[in-house]
Tab-separated table of C-alpha atoms and ligand atoms in Angstrom:
chain	number	residue	atom	x	y	z
A	1	MET	CA	-7.323	2.408	-17.085
A	2	LYS	CA	-8.604	3.886	-13.813
A	3	LEU	CA	-6.532	4.790	-10.771
A	4	ILE	CA	-6.311	2.571	-7.711
A	5	ASP	CA	-4.954	3.331	-4.224
A	6	LEU	CA	-4.015	0.409	-1.989
A	7	HIS	CA	-2.579	2.278	1.025
A	8	THR	CA	-4.750	4.759	2.948
A	9	HIS	CA	-5.521	5.808	6.523
A	10	THR	CA	-8.759	6.792	8.259
A	11	PHE	CA	-9.531	7.843	11.810
A	12	PHE	CA	-9.229	4.164	12.789
A	13	SER	CA	-5.573	5.210	13.172
A	14	ASP	CA	-3.988	8.590	12.350
A	15	GLY	CA	-5.983	9.594	9.276
A	16	ILE	CA	-8.503	12.396	9.656
A	17	LEU	CA	-11.303	11.076	7.421
A	18	SER	CA	-13.901	8.476	8.278
A	19	PRO	CA	-13.899	5.458	5.956
A	20	ALA	CA	-17.184	6.724	4.493
A	21	GLU	CA	-15.724	10.115	3.583
A	22	LEU	CA	-12.442	8.696	2.305
A	23	VAL	CA	-14.201	6.216	0.042
A	24	TYR	CA	-16.638	8.831	-1.244
A	25	ARG	CA	-13.822	11.259	-2.054
A	26	CYS	CA	-11.896	8.500	-3.839
A	27	SER	CA	-14.982	7.680	-5.883
A	28	LEU	CA	-15.347	11.374	-6.839
A	29	ASN	CA	-11.744	11.271	-8.114
A	30	GLY	CA	-12.692	8.340	-10.319
A	31	LEU	CA	-10.773	5.618	-8.506
A	32	LYS	CA	-11.658	2.054	-9.362
A	33	ALA	CA	-10.598	0.612	-5.986
A	34	VAL	CA	-9.247	1.713	-2.622
A	35	ALA	CA	-7.816	-0.296	0.270
A	36	LEU	CA	-8.362	0.833	3.873
A	37	THR	CA	-5.026	0.045	5.551
A	38	ASP	CA	-4.831	1.679	8.955
A	39	HIS	CA	-1.775	1.406	11.189
A	40	ALA	CA	-1.906	-1.627	13.453
A	41	ASP	CA	0.175	-3.523	15.976
A	42	TYR	CA	-0.695	-6.135	18.629
A	43	SER	CA	-3.073	-3.756	20.413
A	44	ASN	CA	-5.568	-2.803	17.716
A	45	ILE	CA	-5.261	-5.236	14.828
A	46	GLU	CA	-8.721	-6.768	15.344
A	47	GLU	CA	-10.522	-3.418	15.513
A	48	VAL	CA	-8.713	-2.006	12.480
A	49	ILE	CA	-9.430	-5.001	10.254
A	50	GLY	CA	-12.969	-5.471	11.592
A	51	GLY	CA	-13.800	-1.813	10.976
A	52	ALA	CA	-12.342	-1.859	7.475
A	53	GLU	CA	-14.307	-4.986	6.635
A	54	ARG	CA	-17.624	-3.604	7.872
A	55	ALA	CA	-17.147	-0.246	6.177
A	56	GLY	CA	-15.872	-1.874	3.008
A	57	LYS	CA	-18.816	-4.196	2.638
A	58	GLU	CA	-21.375	-1.404	3.021
A	59	LEU	CA	-19.601	1.232	0.938
A	60	THR	CA	-18.713	-1.018	-2.004
A	61	SER	CA	-22.415	-1.525	-2.605
A	62	ARG	CA	-23.158	2.231	-2.515
A	63	TYR	CA	-20.568	3.690	-4.891
A	64	ASP	CA	-18.889	2.600	-8.080
A	65	ILE	CA	-15.641	1.752	-6.284
A	66	GLU	CA	-14.288	-1.431	-4.799
A	67	VAL	CA	-13.303	-1.118	-1.140
A	68	ILE	CA	-10.718	-3.586	0.114
A	69	ALA	CA	-10.220	-4.334	3.819
A	70	GLY	CA	-6.586	-4.208	4.818
A	71	VAL	CA	-4.066	-3.183	7.419
A	72	GLU	CA	-0.641	-1.565	7.614
A	73	LEU	CA	1.536	-3.394	10.118
A	74	THR	CA	3.527	-0.540	11.619
A	75	TYR	CA	6.647	-0.650	13.805
A	76	ILE	CA	6.154	-4.353	14.485
A	77	PRO	CA	9.455	-5.791	15.771
A	78	PRO	CA	10.916	-7.602	12.740
A	79	ALA	CA	10.898	-10.968	14.551
A	80	ASP	CA	7.094	-10.749	14.802
A	81	ILE	CA	6.229	-9.528	11.302
A	82	GLY	CA	5.703	-13.062	9.951
A	83	ARG	CA	3.378	-14.051	12.766
A	84	MET	CA	1.447	-10.763	12.589
A	85	THR	CA	1.045	-11.051	8.817
A	86	ASP	CA	-0.519	-14.482	9.303
A	87	GLU	CA	-2.730	-13.144	12.085
A	88	ALA	CA	-3.900	-10.234	9.926
A	89	ARG	CA	-4.966	-12.644	7.196
A	90	LYS	CA	-6.775	-14.871	9.701
A	91	LEU	CA	-8.636	-11.821	10.985
A	92	GLY	CA	-9.877	-11.124	7.464
A	93	ALA	CA	-7.376	-8.637	5.991
A	94	GLU	CA	-7.516	-8.957	2.218
A	95	ILE	CA	-4.377	-6.917	1.856
A	96	VAL	CA	-1.413	-6.682	4.223
A	97	VAL	CA	0.853	-3.667	3.877
A	98	VAL	CA	4.022	-3.383	5.967
A	99	HIS	CA	5.365	0.051	6.955
A	100	GLY	CA	8.876	-0.146	5.467
A	101	GLU	CA	12.151	1.475	6.399
A	102	THR	CA	11.478	4.986	5.086
A	103	THR	CA	14.427	7.322	5.516
A	104	ALA	CA	12.008	9.861	7.022
A	105	GLU	CA	11.616	7.806	10.225
A	106	ASN	CA	13.552	5.399	12.472
A	107	VAL	CA	11.821	2.173	11.492
A	108	PRO	CA	13.461	-0.933	13.074
A	109	ALA	CA	16.311	-2.268	10.929
A	110	GLY	CA	15.346	-5.597	9.387
A	111	THR	CA	11.747	-4.541	8.774
A	112	ASN	CA	12.043	-4.618	4.958
A	113	ILE	CA	13.491	-8.114	4.667
A	114	SER	CA	11.180	-9.529	7.379
A	115	ALA	CA	8.145	-8.101	5.563
A	116	ILE	CA	9.267	-9.637	2.274
A	117	ARG	CA	9.924	-13.041	3.885
A	118	ALA	CA	6.537	-12.843	5.627
A	119	GLY	CA	4.940	-12.674	2.185
A	120	CYS	CA	3.079	-9.437	2.828
A	121	ASP	CA	1.292	-7.950	-0.203
A	122	ILE	CA	2.959	-4.522	-0.262
A	123	LEU	CA	6.201	-3.301	1.262
A	124	ALA	CA	5.383	0.394	1.730
A	125	HIS	CA	8.029	3.112	1.317
A	126	PRO	CA	11.114	0.871	1.822
A	127	GLY	CA	13.482	3.849	2.023
A	128	VAL	CA	16.562	2.214	0.529
A	129	LEU	CA	15.832	-1.077	-1.214
A	130	GLU	CA	18.900	-3.336	-1.098
A	131	PRO	CA	19.592	-5.662	-4.059
A	132	ASP	CA	19.011	-8.839	-1.987
A	133	GLN	CA	15.698	-7.422	-0.754
A	134	ALA	CA	14.587	-6.666	-4.296
A	135	LYS	CA	15.577	-10.184	-5.416
A	136	GLU	CA	13.554	-11.832	-2.668
A	137	ALA	CA	10.591	-9.538	-3.253
A	138	ALA	CA	10.536	-10.641	-6.883
A	139	GLU	CA	10.742	-14.328	-5.910
A	140	ARG	CA	7.972	-13.991	-3.351
A	141	ASN	CA	5.746	-11.718	-5.418
A	142	VAL	CA	5.768	-8.903	-2.890
A	143	PHE	CA	4.816	-5.576	-4.468
A	144	ILE	CA	7.165	-2.672	-3.771
A	145	GLU	CA	5.602	0.732	-3.178
A	146	LEU	CA	6.429	4.096	-4.670
A	147	THR	CA	4.630	6.760	-2.684
A	148	THR	CA	3.219	10.215	-3.249
A	149	ARG	CA	3.696	11.008	0.451
A	150	ALA	CA	6.045	13.834	1.441
A	151	GLY	CA	9.156	12.606	3.263
A	152	HIS	CA	8.645	8.957	2.333
A	153	ARG	CA	8.813	9.875	-1.361
A	154	ASP	CA	12.494	10.820	-1.085
A	155	GLY	CA	13.368	7.140	-1.530
A	156	ASN	CA	11.272	6.648	-4.682
A	157	ALA	CA	13.970	6.973	-7.348
A	158	GLN	CA	16.361	4.491	-5.716
A	159	VAL	CA	13.531	2.056	-4.956
A	160	ALA	CA	12.259	2.244	-8.534
A	161	SER	CA	15.623	1.641	-10.156
A	162	GLU	CA	16.528	-1.278	-7.867
A	163	SER	CA	13.098	-2.869	-8.369
A	164	ILE	CA	13.308	-2.581	-12.129
A	165	LYS	CA	16.798	-4.130	-12.084
A	166	GLU	CA	15.543	-7.170	-10.181
A	167	ASN	CA	12.163	-7.393	-11.927
A	168	CYS	CA	9.973	-6.846	-8.913
A	169	ARG	CA	6.566	-5.310	-9.303
A	170	LEU	CA	6.156	-1.660	-8.416
A	171	ILE	CA	2.929	-0.074	-7.261
A	172	ILE	CA	2.019	3.583	-6.622
A	173	ASN	CA	-0.030	4.507	-3.535
A	174	THR	CA	-0.737	7.721	-1.634
A	175	ASP	CA	-0.495	6.641	2.027
A	176	CYS	CA	-3.422	9.079	2.306
A	177	HIS	CA	-4.032	10.677	5.717
A	178	GLY	CA	-6.460	13.454	4.702
A	179	PRO	CA	-8.494	15.034	1.902
A	180	GLN	CA	-5.457	16.718	0.321
A	181	ASP	CA	-3.837	13.308	-0.192
A	182	ILE	CA	-6.541	11.589	-2.269
A	183	MET	CA	-5.076	9.945	-5.375
A	184	ASN	CA	-5.353	11.724	-8.708
A	185	MET	CA	-3.573	11.533	-12.058
A	186	GLN	CA	-1.308	14.473	-11.266
A	187	LYS	CA	0.010	12.772	-8.118
A	188	PHE	CA	0.419	9.466	-9.941
A	189	ARG	CA	2.350	11.044	-12.804
A	190	GLY	CA	4.428	13.090	-10.379
A	191	VAL	CA	5.900	9.907	-8.897
A	192	LEU	CA	6.804	8.500	-12.296
A	193	GLU	CA	8.405	11.762	-13.338
A	194	GLN	CA	10.347	11.932	-10.079
A	195	CYS	CA	11.722	8.453	-10.843
A	196	GLY	CA	12.553	9.371	-14.425
A	197	LEU	CA	10.239	6.667	-15.783
A	198	ASP	CA	8.901	7.116	-19.308
A	199	GLU	CA	5.362	6.757	-20.717
A	200	ASN	CA	5.669	2.963	-20.979
A	201	TYR	CA	5.598	2.686	-17.211
A	202	TYR	CA	2.266	4.505	-16.746
A	203	GLY	CA	0.195	1.610	-17.995
A	204	GLN	CA	2.448	-0.956	-16.406
A	205	LEU	CA	2.177	0.574	-12.952
A	206	LEU	CA	-1.601	0.942	-13.235
A	207	GLU	CA	-1.789	-2.659	-14.332
A	208	ASN	CA	0.289	-3.826	-11.359
A	209	SER	CA	-2.386	-2.535	-8.971
A	210	GLU	CA	-4.977	-4.497	-10.957
A	211	ILE	CA	-2.812	-7.603	-10.812
A	212	LEU	CA	-2.562	-7.334	-7.044
A	213	ILE	CA	-6.330	-6.928	-6.679
A	214	GLU	CA	-6.880	-9.962	-8.878
A	215	ARG	CA	-4.534	-11.986	-6.672
A	216	ILE	CA	-6.324	-10.822	-3.524
A	217	LYS	CA	-9.687	-11.766	-4.941
A	218	ASN	CA	-8.523	-15.217	-6.021
A	219	LYS	CA	-7.089	-16.138	-2.630
B	1	ZN	ZN1	0.157	7.396	9.506
B	2	ZN	ZN1	0.775	4.289	5.798
């Protein structure tokens, strides 16, 4: 099974690569699919999704990699996350990631649960995942992210064990901001090892990314 990365940044927000370079580098690493999910709030959501869509359409036809147009709703006040998730989908986002309550930053309290109730696709780096949050994520089919990203990855082990307890689906992404962050097998395995997950989880986690893509495509 090939690697997939469903959380990346380009220079449409604070990444340093253009979509064209990011996608090409991902294809060189053998990825099967990549989602362009730049940071967005009220001010730039149309540009971010529009750019990802245009780039995605062109690049998918040029390389052997599927490019998915998405967005990462970032620092949206929790009361507005539901409305902004709906707006992102209306604007054409195939995948909606929400920037969760990583312990590396002061993300507004209530972001995790609001993202889950909004029915986003991926709750990114939730920091500490509470049992009630994990339960609702499982009910609503929200994927919970384990990340390769420094700082955010400190929460991985707790997030993994809580998610497994409540049967919610885990997914591994890079939150890529530059060439050094592009997904590879070493990074992927590093996350599983950090969480103390055995060989059985490798295939399962790869498959979860495929399951999410299937769901996106059937919407
Ligand atoms: Zn960023
Ligand atoms: Zn991100």
